[in-house]
Amino acid sequence: MVAQEIALQAPDLVRKLILVGTGPRGGEGMASMTQVAKRIFGAPYDPPEHLWLAVLFSPSEAAQAAGKEFLKRKQLRQKGRDPEVNDKVSSAQVEAMDKWGVQKRARMTISRRSSSPHSW
């Protein structure tokens, strides 16, 4: 959600962006997770980074093997890495997702003008 805003407001800062499980702020269906998302994000993973196997790779044996290789490559990079997500930040992420999904009422309403040529 934040990445989308940065890409829109400061595109010169973004070289490449991969979005997973996202949508427009207040968009239809954004206020709640789908059943698939609840299953994926509600499941325990050991180790925790195996969440990405469910998110990014199909359940086939070949795809899961490719996913595990991806995770190994991801761990090779040691400098400039973001901190790992933990229980302290995951609740804040869920709260942010809830706020992102809420549909807001229009701040301004437009009333229809009369069809009479003399009414303004």
PDB file of C-alpha atoms in Angstrom:
ATOM      1  CA  MET A   1       0.000   0.000   0.000  1.00  0.00           C
ATOM      2  CA  VAL A   2       2.790   2.395   0.872  1.00  0.00           C
ATOM      3  CA  ALA A   3       4.790   1.231  -2.149  1.00  0.00           C
ATOM      4  CA  GLN A   4       1.901   2.110  -4.453  1.00  0.00           C
ATOM      5  CA  GLU A   5       1.721   5.630  -3.029  1.00  0.00           C
ATOM      6  CA  ILE A   6       5.481   6.141  -3.398  1.00  0.00           C
ATOM      7  CA  ALA A   7       5.367   4.878  -6.984  1.00  0.00           C
ATOM      8  CA  LEU A   8       2.570   7.342  -7.756  1.00  0.00           C
ATOM      9  CA  GLN A   9       3.947  10.359  -5.899  1.00  0.00           C
ATOM     10  CA  ALA A  10       7.677   9.906  -6.545  1.00  0.00           C
ATOM     11  CA  PRO A  11       8.128   7.573  -9.525  1.00  0.00           C
ATOM     12  CA  ASP A  12      11.783   8.607  -9.908  1.00  0.00           C
ATOM     13  CA  LEU A  13      12.495   6.757  -6.631  1.00  0.00           C
ATOM     14  CA  VAL A  14      11.112   3.458  -7.948  1.00  0.00           C
ATOM     15  CA  ARG A  15      13.097   1.303 -10.341  1.00  0.00           C
ATOM     16  CA  LYS A  16      11.055  -1.882 -10.009  1.00  0.00           C
ATOM     17  CA  LEU A  17       7.932  -2.741  -8.032  1.00  0.00           C
ATOM     18  CA  ILE A  18       6.298  -6.118  -7.438  1.00  0.00           C
ATOM     19  CA  LEU A  19       2.865  -5.967  -5.845  1.00  0.00           C
ATOM     20  CA  VAL A  20       1.284  -9.031  -4.226  1.00  0.00           C
ATOM     21  CA  GLY A  21      -2.213  -9.162  -2.787  1.00  0.00           C
ATOM     22  CA  THR A  22      -3.002  -5.493  -3.125  1.00  0.00           C
ATOM     23  CA  GLY A  23      -5.737  -3.276  -4.448  1.00  0.00           C
ATOM     24  CA  PRO A  24      -7.013   0.286  -4.529  1.00  0.00           C
ATOM     25  CA  ARG A  25      -7.635   2.156  -1.274  1.00  0.00           C
ATOM     26  CA  GLY A  26     -11.271   1.732  -0.371  1.00  0.00           C
ATOM     27  CA  GLY A  27     -11.862  -0.442  -3.427  1.00  0.00           C
ATOM     28  CA  GLU A  28     -14.724  -2.879  -3.574  1.00  0.00           C
ATOM     29  CA  GLY A  29     -13.887  -6.013  -1.643  1.00  0.00           C
ATOM     30  CA  MET A  30     -10.845  -4.465   0.062  1.00  0.00           C
ATOM     31  CA  ALA A  31     -12.477  -4.278   3.500  1.00  0.00           C
ATOM     32  CA  SER A  32     -12.115  -8.001   4.112  1.00  0.00           C
ATOM     33  CA  MET A  33      -9.777 -10.788   3.070  1.00  0.00           C
ATOM     34  CA  THR A  34     -10.892 -13.438   0.633  1.00  0.00           C
ATOM     35  CA  GLN A  35     -11.162 -17.014   1.879  1.00  0.00           C
ATOM     36  CA  VAL A  36      -7.942 -17.872   0.045  1.00  0.00           C
ATOM     37  CA  ALA A  37      -6.106 -14.954   1.682  1.00  0.00           C
ATOM     38  CA  LYS A  38      -7.433 -15.932   5.116  1.00  0.00           C
ATOM     39  CA  ARG A  39      -6.199 -19.484   4.569  1.00  0.00           C
ATOM     40  CA  ILE A  40      -2.756 -18.369   3.383  1.00  0.00           C
ATOM     41  CA  PHE A  41      -2.152 -15.586   5.898  1.00  0.00           C
ATOM     42  CA  GLY A  42      -3.809 -17.388   8.800  1.00  0.00           C
ATOM     43  CA  ALA A  43      -1.683 -20.531   8.537  1.00  0.00           C
ATOM     44  CA  PRO A  44       1.450 -21.111  10.600  1.00  0.00           C
ATOM     45  CA  TYR A  45       4.723 -21.455   8.678  1.00  0.00           C
ATOM     46  CA  ASP A  46       7.898 -23.073   9.931  1.00  0.00           C
ATOM     47  CA  PRO A  47      10.133 -21.354   9.150  1.00  0.00           C
ATOM     48  CA  PRO A  48       8.067 -18.126   8.841  1.00  0.00           C
ATOM     49  CA  GLU A  49       9.537 -17.208   5.424  1.00  0.00           C
ATOM     50  CA  HIS A  50       7.777 -20.255   3.959  1.00  0.00           C
ATOM     51  CA  LEU A  51       4.728 -17.974   3.827  1.00  0.00           C
ATOM     52  CA  TRP A  52       6.213 -16.806   0.520  1.00  0.00           C
ATOM     53  CA  LEU A  53       5.959 -20.316  -0.891  1.00  0.00           C
ATOM     54  CA  ALA A  54       2.178 -20.106  -0.473  1.00  0.00           C
ATOM     55  CA  VAL A  55       1.934 -16.507  -1.700  1.00  0.00           C
ATOM     56  CA  LEU A  56       4.232 -16.562  -4.727  1.00  0.00           C
ATOM     57  CA  PHE A  57       4.349 -20.190  -5.883  1.00  0.00           C
ATOM     58  CA  SER A  58       1.708 -22.737  -6.876  1.00  0.00           C
ATOM     59  CA  PRO A  59       1.365 -25.836  -4.691  1.00  0.00           C
ATOM     60  CA  SER A  60       2.923 -28.146  -7.310  1.00  0.00           C
ATOM     61  CA  GLU A  61       6.078 -29.977  -6.298  1.00  0.00           C
ATOM     62  CA  ALA A  62       8.129 -28.236  -9.003  1.00  0.00           C
ATOM     63  CA  ALA A  63       6.873 -24.763  -8.045  1.00  0.00           C
ATOM     64  CA  GLN A  64       7.513 -25.338  -4.346  1.00  0.00           C
ATOM     65  CA  ALA A  65      11.060 -26.538  -5.130  1.00  0.00           C
ATOM     66  CA  ALA A  66      11.613 -23.394  -7.218  1.00  0.00           C
ATOM     67  CA  GLY A  67      10.246 -21.329  -4.341  1.00  0.00           C
ATOM     68  CA  LYS A  68      12.691 -22.875  -1.882  1.00  0.00           C
ATOM     69  CA  GLU A  69      15.544 -22.067  -4.264  1.00  0.00           C
ATOM     70  CA  PHE A  70      14.243 -18.492  -4.482  1.00  0.00           C
ATOM     71  CA  LEU A  71      14.276 -18.218  -0.676  1.00  0.00           C
ATOM     72  CA  LYS A  72      17.866 -19.494  -0.568  1.00  0.00           C
ATOM     73  CA  ARG A  73      18.933 -16.831  -3.095  1.00  0.00           C
ATOM     74  CA  LYS A  74      17.036 -14.183  -1.148  1.00  0.00           C
ATOM     75  CA  GLN A  75      18.987 -15.029   2.001  1.00  0.00           C
ATOM     76  CA  LEU A  76      22.347 -14.712   0.203  1.00  0.00           C
ATOM     77  CA  ARG A  77      22.071 -10.940   0.159  1.00  0.00           C
ATOM     78  CA  GLN A  78      23.239  -9.709   3.556  1.00  0.00           C
ATOM     79  CA  LYS A  79      23.793  -5.970   3.029  1.00  0.00           C
ATOM     80  CA  GLY A  80      20.984  -3.471   2.568  1.00  0.00           C
ATOM     81  CA  ARG A  81      18.232  -5.890   3.600  1.00  0.00           C
ATOM     82  CA  ASP A  82      15.023  -4.768   5.238  1.00  0.00           C
ATOM     83  CA  PRO A  83      14.520  -6.049   8.773  1.00  0.00           C
ATOM     84  CA  GLU A  84      12.564  -9.286   9.028  1.00  0.00           C
ATOM     85  CA  VAL A  85       8.862  -8.962   9.832  1.00  0.00           C
ATOM     86  CA  ASN A  86       8.024 -10.046  13.360  1.00  0.00           C
ATOM     87  CA  ASP A  87       5.035 -10.209  15.704  1.00  0.00           C
ATOM     88  CA  LYS A  88       5.564  -6.584  16.768  1.00  0.00           C
ATOM     89  CA  VAL A  89       5.011  -5.239  13.272  1.00  0.00           C
ATOM     90  CA  SER A  90       2.545  -7.773  11.887  1.00  0.00           C
ATOM     91  CA  SER A  91      -0.332  -6.415  14.012  1.00  0.00           C
ATOM     92  CA  ALA A  92       0.420  -2.906  12.742  1.00  0.00           C
ATOM     93  CA  GLN A  93       0.341  -4.263   9.173  1.00  0.00           C
ATOM     94  CA  VAL A  94      -3.066  -5.877   9.732  1.00  0.00           C
ATOM     95  CA  GLU A  95      -4.373  -2.585  11.172  1.00  0.00           C
ATOM     96  CA  ALA A  96      -3.026  -0.669   8.163  1.00  0.00           C
ATOM     97  CA  MET A  97      -4.665  -3.166   5.783  1.00  0.00           C
ATOM     98  CA  ASP A  98      -7.981  -2.756   7.593  1.00  0.00           C
ATOM     99  CA  LYS A  99      -7.790   1.037   7.259  1.00  0.00           C
ATOM    100  CA  TRP A 100      -6.768   0.771   3.589  1.00  0.00           C
ATOM    101  CA  GLY A 101      -9.831  -1.325   2.786  1.00  0.00           C
ATOM    102  CA  VAL A 102     -12.451   0.941   4.343  1.00  0.00           C
ATOM    103  CA  GLN A 103     -14.611   2.641   1.751  1.00  0.00           C
ATOM    104  CA  LYS A 104     -14.964   6.331   2.542  1.00  0.00           C
ATOM    105  CA  ARG A 105     -18.005   8.363   1.729  1.00  0.00           C
ATOM    106  CA  ALA A 106     -17.553  10.991  -0.933  1.00  0.00           C
ATOM    107  CA  ARG A 107     -16.487  14.290   0.601  1.00  0.00           C
ATOM    108  CA  MET A 108     -18.547  16.258  -1.813  1.00  0.00           C
ATOM    109  CA  THR A 109     -21.820  15.371  -3.443  1.00  0.00           C
ATOM    110  CA  ILE A 110     -22.938  16.754  -6.745  1.00  0.00           C
ATOM    111  CA  SER A 111     -26.597  17.537  -7.013  1.00  0.00           C
ATOM    112  CA  ARG A 112     -28.424  17.334 -10.295  1.00  0.00           C
ATOM    113  CA  ARG A 113     -29.448  20.585 -11.815  1.00  0.00           C
ATOM    114  CA  SER A 114     -32.999  21.076 -12.890  1.00  0.00           C
ATOM    115  CA  SER A 115     -33.690  20.528 -16.554  1.00  0.00           C
ATOM    116  CA  SER A 116     -35.214  23.969 -16.703  1.00  0.00           C
ATOM    117  CA  PRO A 117     -33.022  26.343 -18.760  1.00  0.00           C
ATOM    118  CA  HIS A 118     -33.519  29.101 -16.147  1.00  0.00           C
ATOM    119  CA  SER A 119     -32.489  27.311 -12.985  1.00  0.00           C
ATOM    120  CA  TRP A 120     -28.945  27.551 -11.833  1.00  0.00           C
TER     121      TRP A 120
END
